Structure formats: C-alpha cells, structure tokens
XYZ file of C-alpha atoms in Angstrom:
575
model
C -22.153 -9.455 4.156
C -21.005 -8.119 0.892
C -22.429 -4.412 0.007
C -24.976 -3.772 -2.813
C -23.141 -1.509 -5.154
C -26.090 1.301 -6.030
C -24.635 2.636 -2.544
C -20.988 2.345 -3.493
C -20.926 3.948 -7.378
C -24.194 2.854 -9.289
C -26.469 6.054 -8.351
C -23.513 7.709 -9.870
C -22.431 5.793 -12.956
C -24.861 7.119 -14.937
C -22.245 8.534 -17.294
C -22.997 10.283 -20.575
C -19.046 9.743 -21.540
C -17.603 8.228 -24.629
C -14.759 5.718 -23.872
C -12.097 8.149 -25.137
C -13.679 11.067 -23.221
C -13.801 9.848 -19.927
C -12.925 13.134 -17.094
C -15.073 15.539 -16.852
C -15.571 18.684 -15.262
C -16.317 16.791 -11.766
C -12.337 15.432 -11.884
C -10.757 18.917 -13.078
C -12.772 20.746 -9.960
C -11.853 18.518 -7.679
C -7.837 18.794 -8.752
C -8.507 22.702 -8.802
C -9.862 22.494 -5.447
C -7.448 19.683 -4.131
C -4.537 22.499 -5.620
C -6.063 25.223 -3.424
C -6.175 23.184 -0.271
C -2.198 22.174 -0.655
C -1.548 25.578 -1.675
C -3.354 27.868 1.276
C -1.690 24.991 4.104
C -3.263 27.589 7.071
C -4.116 24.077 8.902
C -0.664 22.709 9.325
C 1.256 26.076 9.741
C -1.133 27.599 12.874
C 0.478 24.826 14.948
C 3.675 24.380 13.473
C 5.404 26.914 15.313
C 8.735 25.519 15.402
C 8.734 25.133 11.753
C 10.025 27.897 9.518
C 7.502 27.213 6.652
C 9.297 30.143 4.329
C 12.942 28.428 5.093
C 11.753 24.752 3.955
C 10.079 26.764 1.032
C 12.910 28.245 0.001
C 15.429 25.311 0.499
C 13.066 23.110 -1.855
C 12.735 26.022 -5.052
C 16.803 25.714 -4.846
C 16.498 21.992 -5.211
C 14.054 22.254 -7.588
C 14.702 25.215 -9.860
C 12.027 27.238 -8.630
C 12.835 31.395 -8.055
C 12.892 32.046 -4.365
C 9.741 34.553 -3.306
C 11.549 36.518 -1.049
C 13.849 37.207 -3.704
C 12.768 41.054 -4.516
C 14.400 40.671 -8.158
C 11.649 38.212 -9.035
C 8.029 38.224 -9.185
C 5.763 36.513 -6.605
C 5.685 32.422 -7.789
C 3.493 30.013 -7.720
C 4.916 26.662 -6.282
C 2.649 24.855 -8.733
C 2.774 26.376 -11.531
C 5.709 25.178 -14.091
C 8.909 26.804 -13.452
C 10.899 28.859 -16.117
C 13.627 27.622 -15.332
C 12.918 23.294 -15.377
C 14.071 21.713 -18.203
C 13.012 17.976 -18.406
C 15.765 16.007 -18.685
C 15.190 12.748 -20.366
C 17.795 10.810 -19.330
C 15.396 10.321 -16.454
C 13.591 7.662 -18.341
C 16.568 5.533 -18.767
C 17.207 5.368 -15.102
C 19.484 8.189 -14.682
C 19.093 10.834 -11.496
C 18.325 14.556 -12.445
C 21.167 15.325 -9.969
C 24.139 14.151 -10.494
C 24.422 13.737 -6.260
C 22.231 10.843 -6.054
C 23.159 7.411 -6.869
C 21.332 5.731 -9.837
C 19.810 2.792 -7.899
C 16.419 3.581 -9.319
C 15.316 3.816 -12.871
C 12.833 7.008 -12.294
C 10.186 8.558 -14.744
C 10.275 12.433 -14.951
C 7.769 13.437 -12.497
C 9.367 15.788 -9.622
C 7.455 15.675 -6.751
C 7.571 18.856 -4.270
C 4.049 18.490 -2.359
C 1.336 15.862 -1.902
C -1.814 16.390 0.147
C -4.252 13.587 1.086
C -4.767 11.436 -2.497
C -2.897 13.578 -4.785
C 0.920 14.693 -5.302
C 1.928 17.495 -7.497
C 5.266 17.934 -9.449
C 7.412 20.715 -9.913
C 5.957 21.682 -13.450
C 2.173 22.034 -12.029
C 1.064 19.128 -12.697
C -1.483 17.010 -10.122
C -1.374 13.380 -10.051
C -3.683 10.992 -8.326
C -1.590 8.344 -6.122
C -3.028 5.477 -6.408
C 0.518 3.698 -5.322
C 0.248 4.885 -1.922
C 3.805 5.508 -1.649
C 3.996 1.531 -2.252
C 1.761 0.671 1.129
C 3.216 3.072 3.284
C 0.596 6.089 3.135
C -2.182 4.776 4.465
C -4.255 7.832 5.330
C -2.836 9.699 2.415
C -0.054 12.734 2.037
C 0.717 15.374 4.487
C -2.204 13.934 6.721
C -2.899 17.197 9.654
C -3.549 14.625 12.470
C -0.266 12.901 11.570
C 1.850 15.751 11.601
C 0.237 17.359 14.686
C 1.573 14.133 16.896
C 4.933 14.485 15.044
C 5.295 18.520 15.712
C 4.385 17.576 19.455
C 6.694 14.615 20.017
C 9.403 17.293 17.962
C 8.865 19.627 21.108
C 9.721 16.921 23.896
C 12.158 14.686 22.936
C 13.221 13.068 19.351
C 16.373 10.999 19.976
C 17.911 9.587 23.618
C 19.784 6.227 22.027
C 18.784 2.284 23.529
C 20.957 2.857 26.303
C 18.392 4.005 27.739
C 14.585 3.372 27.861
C 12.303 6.020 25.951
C 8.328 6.244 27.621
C 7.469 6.304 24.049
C 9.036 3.483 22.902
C 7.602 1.450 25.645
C 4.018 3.115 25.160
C 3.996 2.271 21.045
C 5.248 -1.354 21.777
C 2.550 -2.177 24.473
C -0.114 -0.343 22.147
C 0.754 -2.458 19.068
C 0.685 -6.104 21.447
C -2.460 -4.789 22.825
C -4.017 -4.296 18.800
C -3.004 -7.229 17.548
C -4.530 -9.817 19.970
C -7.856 -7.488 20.303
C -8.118 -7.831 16.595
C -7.926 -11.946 16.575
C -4.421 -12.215 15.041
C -1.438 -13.855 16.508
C -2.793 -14.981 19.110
C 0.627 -15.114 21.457
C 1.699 -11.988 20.536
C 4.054 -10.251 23.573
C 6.922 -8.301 22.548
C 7.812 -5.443 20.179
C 11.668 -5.066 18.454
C 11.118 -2.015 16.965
C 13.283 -0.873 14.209
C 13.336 1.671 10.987
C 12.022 0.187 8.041
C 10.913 -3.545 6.486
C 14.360 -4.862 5.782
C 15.402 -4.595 9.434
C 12.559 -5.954 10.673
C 12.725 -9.253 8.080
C 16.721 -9.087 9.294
C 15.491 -9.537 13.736
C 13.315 -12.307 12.550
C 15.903 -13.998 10.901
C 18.448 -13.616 13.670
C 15.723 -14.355 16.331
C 14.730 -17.976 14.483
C 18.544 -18.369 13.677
C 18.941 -17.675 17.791
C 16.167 -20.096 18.851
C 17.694 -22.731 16.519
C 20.670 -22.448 18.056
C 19.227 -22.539 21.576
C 18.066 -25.624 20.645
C 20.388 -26.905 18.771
C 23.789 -25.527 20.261
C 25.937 -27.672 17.172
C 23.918 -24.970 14.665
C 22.538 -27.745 12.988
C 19.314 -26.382 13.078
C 20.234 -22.937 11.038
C 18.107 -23.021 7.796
C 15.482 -20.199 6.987
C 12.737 -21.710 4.241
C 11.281 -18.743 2.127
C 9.195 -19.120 -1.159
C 9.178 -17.986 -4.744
C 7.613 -15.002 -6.339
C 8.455 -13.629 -2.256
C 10.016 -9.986 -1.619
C 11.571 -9.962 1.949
C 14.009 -6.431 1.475
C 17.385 -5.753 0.094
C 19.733 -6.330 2.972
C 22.008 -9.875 3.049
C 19.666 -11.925 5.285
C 16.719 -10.638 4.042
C 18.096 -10.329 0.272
C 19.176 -14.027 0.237
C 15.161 -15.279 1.710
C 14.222 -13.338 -1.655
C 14.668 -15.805 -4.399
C 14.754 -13.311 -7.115
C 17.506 -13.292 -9.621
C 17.439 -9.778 -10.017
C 18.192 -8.846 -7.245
C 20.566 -11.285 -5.389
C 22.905 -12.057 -8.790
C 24.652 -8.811 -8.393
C 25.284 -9.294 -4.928
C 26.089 -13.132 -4.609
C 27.454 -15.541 -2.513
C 24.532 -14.707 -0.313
C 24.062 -15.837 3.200
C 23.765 -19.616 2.874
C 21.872 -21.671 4.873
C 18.710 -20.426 2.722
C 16.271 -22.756 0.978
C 13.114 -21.747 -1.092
C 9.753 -23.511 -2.139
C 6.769 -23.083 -4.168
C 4.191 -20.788 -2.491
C 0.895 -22.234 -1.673
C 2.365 -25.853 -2.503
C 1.327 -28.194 0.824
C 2.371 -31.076 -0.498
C 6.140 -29.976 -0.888
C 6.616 -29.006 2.660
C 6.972 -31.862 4.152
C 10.388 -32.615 2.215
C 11.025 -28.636 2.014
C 10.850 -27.816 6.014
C 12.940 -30.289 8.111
C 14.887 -30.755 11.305
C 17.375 -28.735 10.100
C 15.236 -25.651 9.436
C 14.892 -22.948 12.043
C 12.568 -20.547 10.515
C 10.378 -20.082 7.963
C 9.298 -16.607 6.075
C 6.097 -15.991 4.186
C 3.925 -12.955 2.785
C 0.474 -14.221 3.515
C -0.673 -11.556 0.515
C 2.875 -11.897 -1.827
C 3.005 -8.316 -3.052
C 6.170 -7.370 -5.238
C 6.197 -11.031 -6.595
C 2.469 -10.588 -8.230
C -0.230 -9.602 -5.330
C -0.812 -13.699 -4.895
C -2.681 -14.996 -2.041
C -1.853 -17.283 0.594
C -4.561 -19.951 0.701
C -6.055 -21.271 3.921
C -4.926 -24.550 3.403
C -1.014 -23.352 2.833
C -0.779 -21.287 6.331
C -2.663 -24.092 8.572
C 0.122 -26.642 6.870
C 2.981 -24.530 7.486
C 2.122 -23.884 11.325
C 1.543 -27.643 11.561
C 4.936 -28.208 9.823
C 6.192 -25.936 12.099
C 5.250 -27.180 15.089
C 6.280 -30.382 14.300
C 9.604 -29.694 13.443
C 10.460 -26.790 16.204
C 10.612 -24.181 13.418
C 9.738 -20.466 13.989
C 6.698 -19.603 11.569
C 7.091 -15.996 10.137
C 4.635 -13.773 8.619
C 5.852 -10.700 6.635
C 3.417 -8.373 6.579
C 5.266 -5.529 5.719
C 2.928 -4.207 2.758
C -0.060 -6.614 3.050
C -0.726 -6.037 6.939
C -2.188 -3.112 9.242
C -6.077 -3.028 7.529
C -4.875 -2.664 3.849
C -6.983 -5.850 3.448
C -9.912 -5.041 5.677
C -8.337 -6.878 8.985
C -5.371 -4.917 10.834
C -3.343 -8.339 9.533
C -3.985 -10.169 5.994
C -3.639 -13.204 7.539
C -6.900 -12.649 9.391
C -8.622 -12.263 6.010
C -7.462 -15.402 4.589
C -8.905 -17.471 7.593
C -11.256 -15.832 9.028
C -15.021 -16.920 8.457
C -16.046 -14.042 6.221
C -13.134 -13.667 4.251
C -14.572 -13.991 0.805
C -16.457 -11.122 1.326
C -13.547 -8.796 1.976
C -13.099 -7.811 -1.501
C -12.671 -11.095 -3.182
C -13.055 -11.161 -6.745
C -14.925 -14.643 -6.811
C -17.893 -12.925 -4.772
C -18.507 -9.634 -6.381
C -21.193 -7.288 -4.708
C -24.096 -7.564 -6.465
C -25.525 -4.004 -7.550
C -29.561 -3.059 -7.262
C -31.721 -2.284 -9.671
C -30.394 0.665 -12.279
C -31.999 4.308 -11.251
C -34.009 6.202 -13.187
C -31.125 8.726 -14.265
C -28.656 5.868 -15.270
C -31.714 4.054 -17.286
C -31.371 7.513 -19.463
C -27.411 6.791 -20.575
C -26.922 6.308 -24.230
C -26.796 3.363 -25.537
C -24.687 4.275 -27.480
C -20.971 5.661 -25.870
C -19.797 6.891 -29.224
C -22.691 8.969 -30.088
C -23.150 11.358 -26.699
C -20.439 13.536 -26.837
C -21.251 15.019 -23.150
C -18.841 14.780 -20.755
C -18.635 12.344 -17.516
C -21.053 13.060 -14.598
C -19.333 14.223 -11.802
C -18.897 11.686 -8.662
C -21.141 12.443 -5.744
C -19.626 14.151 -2.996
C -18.178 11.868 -0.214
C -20.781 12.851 2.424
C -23.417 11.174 0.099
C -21.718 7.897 -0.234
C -23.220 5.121 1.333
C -21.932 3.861 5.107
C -20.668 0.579 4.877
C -22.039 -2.465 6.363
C -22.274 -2.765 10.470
C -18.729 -3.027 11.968
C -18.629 -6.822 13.165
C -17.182 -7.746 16.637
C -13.420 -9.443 15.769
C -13.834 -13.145 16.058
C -12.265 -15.031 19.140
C -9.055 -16.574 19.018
C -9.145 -19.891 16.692
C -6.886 -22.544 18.324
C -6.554 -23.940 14.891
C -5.751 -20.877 12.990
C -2.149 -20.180 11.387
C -0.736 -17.902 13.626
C 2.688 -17.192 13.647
C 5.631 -17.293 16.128
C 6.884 -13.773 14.334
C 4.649 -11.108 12.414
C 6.941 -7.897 11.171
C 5.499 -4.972 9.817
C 6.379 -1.590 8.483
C 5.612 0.666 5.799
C 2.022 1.978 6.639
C 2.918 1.693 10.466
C 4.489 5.049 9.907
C 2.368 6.821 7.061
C 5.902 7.908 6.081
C 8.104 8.777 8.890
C 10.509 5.640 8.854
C 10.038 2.570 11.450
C 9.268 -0.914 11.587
C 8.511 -3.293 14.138
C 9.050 -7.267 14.625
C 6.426 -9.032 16.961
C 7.325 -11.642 18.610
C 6.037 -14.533 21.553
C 7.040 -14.897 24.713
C 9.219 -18.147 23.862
C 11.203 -16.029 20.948
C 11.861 -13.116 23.263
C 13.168 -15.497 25.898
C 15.453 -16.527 23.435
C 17.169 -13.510 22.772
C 19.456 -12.081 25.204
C 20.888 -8.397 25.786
C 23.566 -7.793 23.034
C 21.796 -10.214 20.827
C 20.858 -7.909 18.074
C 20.280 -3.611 18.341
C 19.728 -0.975 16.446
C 20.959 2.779 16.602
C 17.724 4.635 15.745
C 15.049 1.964 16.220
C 12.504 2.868 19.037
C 13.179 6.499 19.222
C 10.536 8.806 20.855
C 9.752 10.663 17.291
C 8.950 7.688 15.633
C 7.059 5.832 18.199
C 5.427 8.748 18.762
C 4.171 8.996 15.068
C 3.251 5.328 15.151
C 1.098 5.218 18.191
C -0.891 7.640 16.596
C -1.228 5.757 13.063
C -1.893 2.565 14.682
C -4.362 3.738 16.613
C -6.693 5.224 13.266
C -5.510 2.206 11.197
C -6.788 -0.173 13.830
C -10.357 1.371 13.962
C -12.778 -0.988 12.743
C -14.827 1.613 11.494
C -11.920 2.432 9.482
C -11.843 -1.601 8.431
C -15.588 -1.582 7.542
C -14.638 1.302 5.081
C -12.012 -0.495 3.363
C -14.048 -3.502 2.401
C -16.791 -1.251 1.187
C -14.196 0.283 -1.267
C -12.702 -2.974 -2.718
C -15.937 -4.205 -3.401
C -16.074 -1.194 -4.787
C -12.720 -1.916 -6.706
C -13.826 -5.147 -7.938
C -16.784 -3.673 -9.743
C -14.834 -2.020 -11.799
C -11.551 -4.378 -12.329
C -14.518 -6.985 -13.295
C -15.866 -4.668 -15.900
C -12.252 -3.266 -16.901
C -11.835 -7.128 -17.904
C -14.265 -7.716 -19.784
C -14.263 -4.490 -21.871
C -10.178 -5.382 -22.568
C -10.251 -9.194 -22.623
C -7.065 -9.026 -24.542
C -5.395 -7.146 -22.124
C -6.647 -8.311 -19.033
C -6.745 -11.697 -17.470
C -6.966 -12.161 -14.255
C -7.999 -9.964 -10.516
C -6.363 -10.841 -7.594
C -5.702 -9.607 -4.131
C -7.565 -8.890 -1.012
C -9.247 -5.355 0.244
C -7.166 -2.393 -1.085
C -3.848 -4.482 -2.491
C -4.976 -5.792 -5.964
C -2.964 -7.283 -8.987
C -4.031 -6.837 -12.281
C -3.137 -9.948 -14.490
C -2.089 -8.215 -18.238
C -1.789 -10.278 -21.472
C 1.822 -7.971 -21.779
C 4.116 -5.773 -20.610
C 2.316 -3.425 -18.097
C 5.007 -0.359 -18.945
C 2.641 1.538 -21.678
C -0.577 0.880 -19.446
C 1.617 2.564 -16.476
C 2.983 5.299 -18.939
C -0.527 6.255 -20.513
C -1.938 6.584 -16.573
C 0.779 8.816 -15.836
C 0.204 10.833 -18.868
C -3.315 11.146 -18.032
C -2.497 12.237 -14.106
C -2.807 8.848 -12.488
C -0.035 6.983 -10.697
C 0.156 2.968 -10.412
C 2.819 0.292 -9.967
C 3.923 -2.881 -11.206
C 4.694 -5.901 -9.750
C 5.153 -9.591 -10.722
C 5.078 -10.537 -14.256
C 2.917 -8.316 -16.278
C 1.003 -7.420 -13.702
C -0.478 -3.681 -12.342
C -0.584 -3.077 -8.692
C -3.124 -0.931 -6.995
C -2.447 0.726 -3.508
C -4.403 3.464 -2.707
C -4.525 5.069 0.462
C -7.145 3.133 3.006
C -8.527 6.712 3.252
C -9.462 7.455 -0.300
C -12.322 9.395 -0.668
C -14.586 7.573 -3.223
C -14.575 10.394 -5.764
C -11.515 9.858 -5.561
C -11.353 6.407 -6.386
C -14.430 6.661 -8.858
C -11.588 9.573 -10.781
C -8.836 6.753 -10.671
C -10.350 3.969 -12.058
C -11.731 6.213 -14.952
C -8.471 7.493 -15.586
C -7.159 3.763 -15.434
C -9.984 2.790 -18.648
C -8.810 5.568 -20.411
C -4.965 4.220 -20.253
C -5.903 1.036 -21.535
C -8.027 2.508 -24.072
C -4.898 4.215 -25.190
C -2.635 0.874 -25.134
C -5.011 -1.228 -26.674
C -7.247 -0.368 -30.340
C -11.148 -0.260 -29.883
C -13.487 -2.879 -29.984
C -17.219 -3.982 -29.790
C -16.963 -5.965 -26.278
C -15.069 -2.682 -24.840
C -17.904 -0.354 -25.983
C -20.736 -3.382 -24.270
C -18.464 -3.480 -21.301
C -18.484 0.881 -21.128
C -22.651 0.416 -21.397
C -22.660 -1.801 -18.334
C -20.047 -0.040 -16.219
C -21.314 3.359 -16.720
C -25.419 2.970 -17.027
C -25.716 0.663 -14.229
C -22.920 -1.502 -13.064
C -25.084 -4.227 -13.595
C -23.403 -7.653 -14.822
C-alpha cells in the first residue's frame, strides 16, 4: 500500500527558497556536523586495537600530499582541510591518473577521496560530497559503516586466509546463511548451493562455465554450448562475461571474443522462440538492466524465458549483481517485478499520493523569485514517518520466473570484495571437483563481512524502509520533470536504482552536481543514475535531490513551468 507523502517530505517542503538558492543553513549544519563525526572516529578506534590508526594516517597524507602530524617541523593538520601542498592537476579530466603508477583505465574527475562516513565522502582539499552513487551499488549501508567494520576487525583476529584446500567454518556458515535468505524471502525457489567468489565478473564467469558444463553433460558432442544474453546488458569485463555484454565499447578493443555467444532484444517475447534453441545452454539476464539504462524486466519477458528454458533444457540466469539484495525493496529485483504488489515498490506509474498541504507550507510564496529566505531545514530523521507495516514474503509461486542461477555481488560486501553464484541442486550436480576454483573466493574475512551484511540487508524492516524512500524519490523525479520538460523525459527503475531519461548529454548535469557537492552516475544513453545507500537518512536524501534541481537549473535557462513546478514541489508536493 503505497505511503501518503505528508509523512515522507510534505510537512517539510514548505520551502521559502528561490530556485537558484536552494541549500540552506539545514544542509551546511548537517555537512559541518557529518565533518565532525568522520573527524573525532572515537567509535571505530576503541575497538580497533590491532589497527595502528596514526600509521594508516600517515601512509595516506604521503599519498595524498598532506604534511604528516607527527612531523614536529609542521603544524598540527587538519585531514580535511585543503592541503598546501595539492595542486589540481587537470589532466584528470581527460582521463589521465594523478599518479603516474596507476594505469589510465578510467577517465576520472578531480575529486580525491581520503574518507567517507555513512552518506558523505570528503576529498583531499576539504571538500564534502553527498554520494548518491553508492559506490555504484556496492555501499549499501553507507561508508565506513561501525557494525561493518566491527565483524571485519573480529574475523581479522581469528583467521583471514587458509586457501580451498581446505574448508573454512566461515565459508560454509555465509553460504548456508545466503540459501537460507533467499528461499525465506520468496525468490528462487530451488536455491541450494553457494560458489562464492570476489567480485561480479567472476561470479557472471561460474555461471557461464556451470551452464556451459550442464550443456555438455547433456550434450557430450558440445552441441549444446551457446550462452543467449541481451542488449543494453552489462555482465563484467572478463572474456566470458565481456563477450555476453553486447557493447561495442567495450568488447571492440578486445575482440575475437569467446564465440558461441548470441544476443537479443530485452523484454522482446516474441523473438525468443527463434533466439533460444536446442543449441543454447544458458541464458543471462539483468532483471533491472543497470549500466545499459536502469530498464526493467517486464513480467511477461521473465515467465517466457523460464518457459523457453524449460523447454529447451537451457539454464536460466539472473544477474543481479547491482539490482539485487533489497536495492529494490525485495532482497532480489526479480521478486519486485512479479510479485503481487510490485507497482507499489516505487514505481513511477503509481506515485504516492500526498495529504492535504499544512498550515506552514500553505504560507510559501507564491512567488519563488520574490522570497529571498533561504531553504527550511529537513526534519530530523527521528521525526520522519515509519513506513507502512512490514508484509509477510509471499509463498513460493510455481509459476513465477525463477532461475536455475542468481549471482550477486557488489552490495553483498558493502565494500570488502566478494561475490557469490547461487545455484540448484541439478547445476551443482553438474559440476565436479576441479571443475572451476578460485584462489581467494570463500575466505574467512570475506565471508565473515558478508554474513553480517546479508543479514541487515535482508531485514524486512530494512525493505519496508526502502520503498518508503523511493516513493519518496519519485515525488520528486515527477516534479524535477515537469519543472525541466526539456531536459527530462522519462523515470524509470524500481526502489532505490532509478534512471533519469535526459533530452542530452547527462555530462554538464553530472558536472554542475559535483560542483555543488553532490555525486551521481550515468548510465545508458543520456541517462542519470541514482544509487544511494539503502540506509540514507531522509535529510539526507531531501539535501540530494535539492542539490540535483539546482544542477539542472544550472544546465538548463529558466522558465515559467520550472518556477510552477518549484511552487508545487516545495509548498506542498501536491500534483
């Protein structure tokens, strides 16, 4: 039942701002105070024993420029505060590394980053910056989270590394843990096994080889060998995945790819017939395509590709790697897009419906040019409304698409690398000792960490909160829309992974955010991603998507339906 927005933002958009003047003194405290907490760090370092806290200090001012405190030839510094001695260098902008020791595989803006605590990041100049990227899906519950370090500092004291030849308690723990999740929640339903590796790529790359492996177990000629992926899809960087990623910029430079590849147009039923045959073995999809545009997977699409599937002997893949583990409400996206109340989980076509203004926005100006008084703080989080009552998962559909294989990575480690391919019990009697491995996959420090994410990502409470916030989102991308019709066109996306359709290139939107202290991605063609942390406090968010209407107001000239638009949105959210 979707959320009526007074509780989410209205009681609070009662904003006395002009379009152009949009933070206040409510965004600067909150930085100032944000900067103190990351600064003062007493709740990390009283347990941390086995960390030398001054040593990592001082290793990252030499990589960064910054005078070493201990250093009695030089005053007492202040990591945050802009160092004398950095000099932006702007080849930065054209791709090029500010050290000449890292390899230019990334074209990087200047921003530095030394330190990042829950939604914000700051750079080695001073300044703060609200992350609304997320760390692209991985930081689910935000930078430097305590909890999340505390299970890492523990695991550090028992055991971090012992190598597959043997069997880790950790390793075993995680993988039972993450089964265990996933059929409580309602997805894939025959979930039974865990190959757990180090990031998204290898987990795509076991998929591959596991379909390629039951093909061939059923086909011992190889004729069954072919892997079906779609357009617009991003599966990771390495050969098998790389070459199930139709995308010309990235497999040209690195072609002849794997072959036995073959690629269709997402969310097209009636080509799959002719697209998925005897010959193919397995077939990849993003049930939420991220990188290629945020595009969703309709119902229709996943229920024909399992019955394809089936009928052919195929292995059906989900890659969940940035749309899964409660990013869209449900631990898996795929959920979402079946399940009976998905168009309520932060759907754009059913937008919550706000109550009646209060008194105190009824008193906004009418006119946003003429009250020069700056923008009403957001409430504190404590005040914000609790989202609707947590609902009981659904039982397993026998009709629903689930898959075969469901990898996942990214958020499963809030940042500490590892990534995991679920599979059935058919696939893993398929696969044999020797069959595939990995050197650091499964270790005890990484497990560890991941038992301990899963287990706050997989909280429905946690859920509930998370569609309460992308309804929350949606207010605002609606009313973004219509006050830059121009610029955008379109919404998409599920829970807290939305694409922003622009009119044009989305590089000076991105550029005038950053400028302004607000960090967001790209994706697609011409399109703005938003992934911030499931975590986000909602002055948080409230500060983001202000700071995103003042970048477009800098990209694109004023007009009449932006300053109707700016009534609406900040007297009382009202359509």
């Amino acid at each position: 039942m979707a959320m009526p927005l007074p509780a989410l933002r209205a009681c609070h958009m009662a904003v006395k701002a002009r379009p152009f003047c949009l933070v206040g003194a409510g965004l600067r405290d909150r930085r100032r105070h944000a900067s103190e907490a990351a600064n003062s760090r007493p709740a990390v370092e009283q347990w941390v024993e086995i960390v030398n806290v001054d040593e990592v200090d001082r290793s990252t001012r030499r990589l960064t420029g910054m005078p070493d405190q201990n250093n009695s030839d030089q005053a007492p510094h202040d990591p945050l505060a802009p160092s004398s001695s950095f000099v932006p260098q702007g080849g930065q902008r054209s791709g090029k590394s500010s050290s000449s020791s890292l390899v230019s595989t990334y074209a990087q803006p200047p921003p530095i980053f030394i330190r990042g605590k829950g939604s914000y990041l700051w750079d080695r100049s001073g300044m703060t910056y609200l992350d609304f990227t997320s760390g692209i899906s991985v930081n689910s519950l935000g930078h430097c989270d305590v909890d999340v370090c505390k299970a890492m500092a523990k695991q550090c004291r028992v055991l971090m590394h012992s190598s597959n030849v043997y069997q880790n308690a950790r390793a075993m723990e995680f993988s039972q843990e993450l089964v265990a999740k996933t059929r409580e929640s309602g997805g894939m339903r025959d979930a039974a096994k865990v190959f757990i590796s180090n990031s998204g790529t290898e987990a795509n790359e076991a998929a591959i080889k596991f379909a390629r492996k039951v093909g061939k177990t059923l086909h011992a000629d190889g004729s069954k060998h072919e892997i079906v992926s779609f357009h617009n899809s991003f599966h990771g960087r390495t050969m098998g995945a790389l070459s199930a990623t139709p995308n010309a910029k990235y497999q040209a430079p690195f072609e002849p790819l794997v072959p036995g590849f073959r690629v269709g147009t997402f969310n097209d039923v009636d080509g799959l017939e002719s697209l998925i045959t005897d010959a193919t073995c397995g077939v990849i999809v993003e049930p939420i395509q991220g990188e290629g545009g945020v595009n969703v997977a309709t119902a229709a699409f996943l229920v024909a590709l399992r019955q394809r599937c089936t009928a052919v002997g195929a292995v059906l893949i989900y890659d969940e790697i940035q749309c899964g583990l409660s990013r869209t409400g449900k631990l898996w996206a795929h959920q979402v897009i079946f399940a009976p109340d998905a168009d309520v989980d932060g759907d754009p076509t059913r937008a919550p419906q706000p109550r009646p203004p209060s008194s105190a926005s009824a008193s906004a100006s009418a006119d946003p040019a003429s009250d020069p008084e700056p923008l009403a703080p957001a409430p504190a989080d404590e005040q914000a409304p609790a989202p609707d009552p947590v609902e009981p998962a659904p039982p397993p559909d026998q009709a629903a698409p689930h898959p075969d294989i469901l990898t996942t990575a990214k958020a499963l480690g809030n940042g500490f690398p590892i990534g995991a391919t679920i599979v059935t019990d058919a696939i893993a009697d398929a696969i044999a000792a020797g069959d595939h491995g990995t050197t650091f996959g499964g270790n005890p420090l990484a497990c560890a960490v991941a038992l301990h994410v899963l287990g706050r990502l997989a909280d429905p409470q946690l859920q509930a909160d998370v569609r309460a916030k992308a309804q929350l989102c949606q207010h605002y991308l609606k009313h973004l829309r219509r006050a830059f019709p121009a610029l955008v066109v379109e919404v998409r996306g599920r829970g807290l992974l939305l694409g922003v359709q622009l009119t044009r290139d989305p590089g000076p939107v991105v550029a005038a955010a950053r400028d302004h202290g607000l960090l967001i991605l790209t994706c697609g063609t011409n399109t703005l991603r938003l992934l911030p942390s499931l975590n986000i406090p909602y002055s948080d968010l409230h500060d983001a998507f202000m700071l995103l209407w003042r970048a477009m107001s800098d990209v694109l000239e004023p007009g009449p339906d932006r300053a109707d638009a700016w009534r609406h949105y900040g007297r009382t959210g009202a359509s």
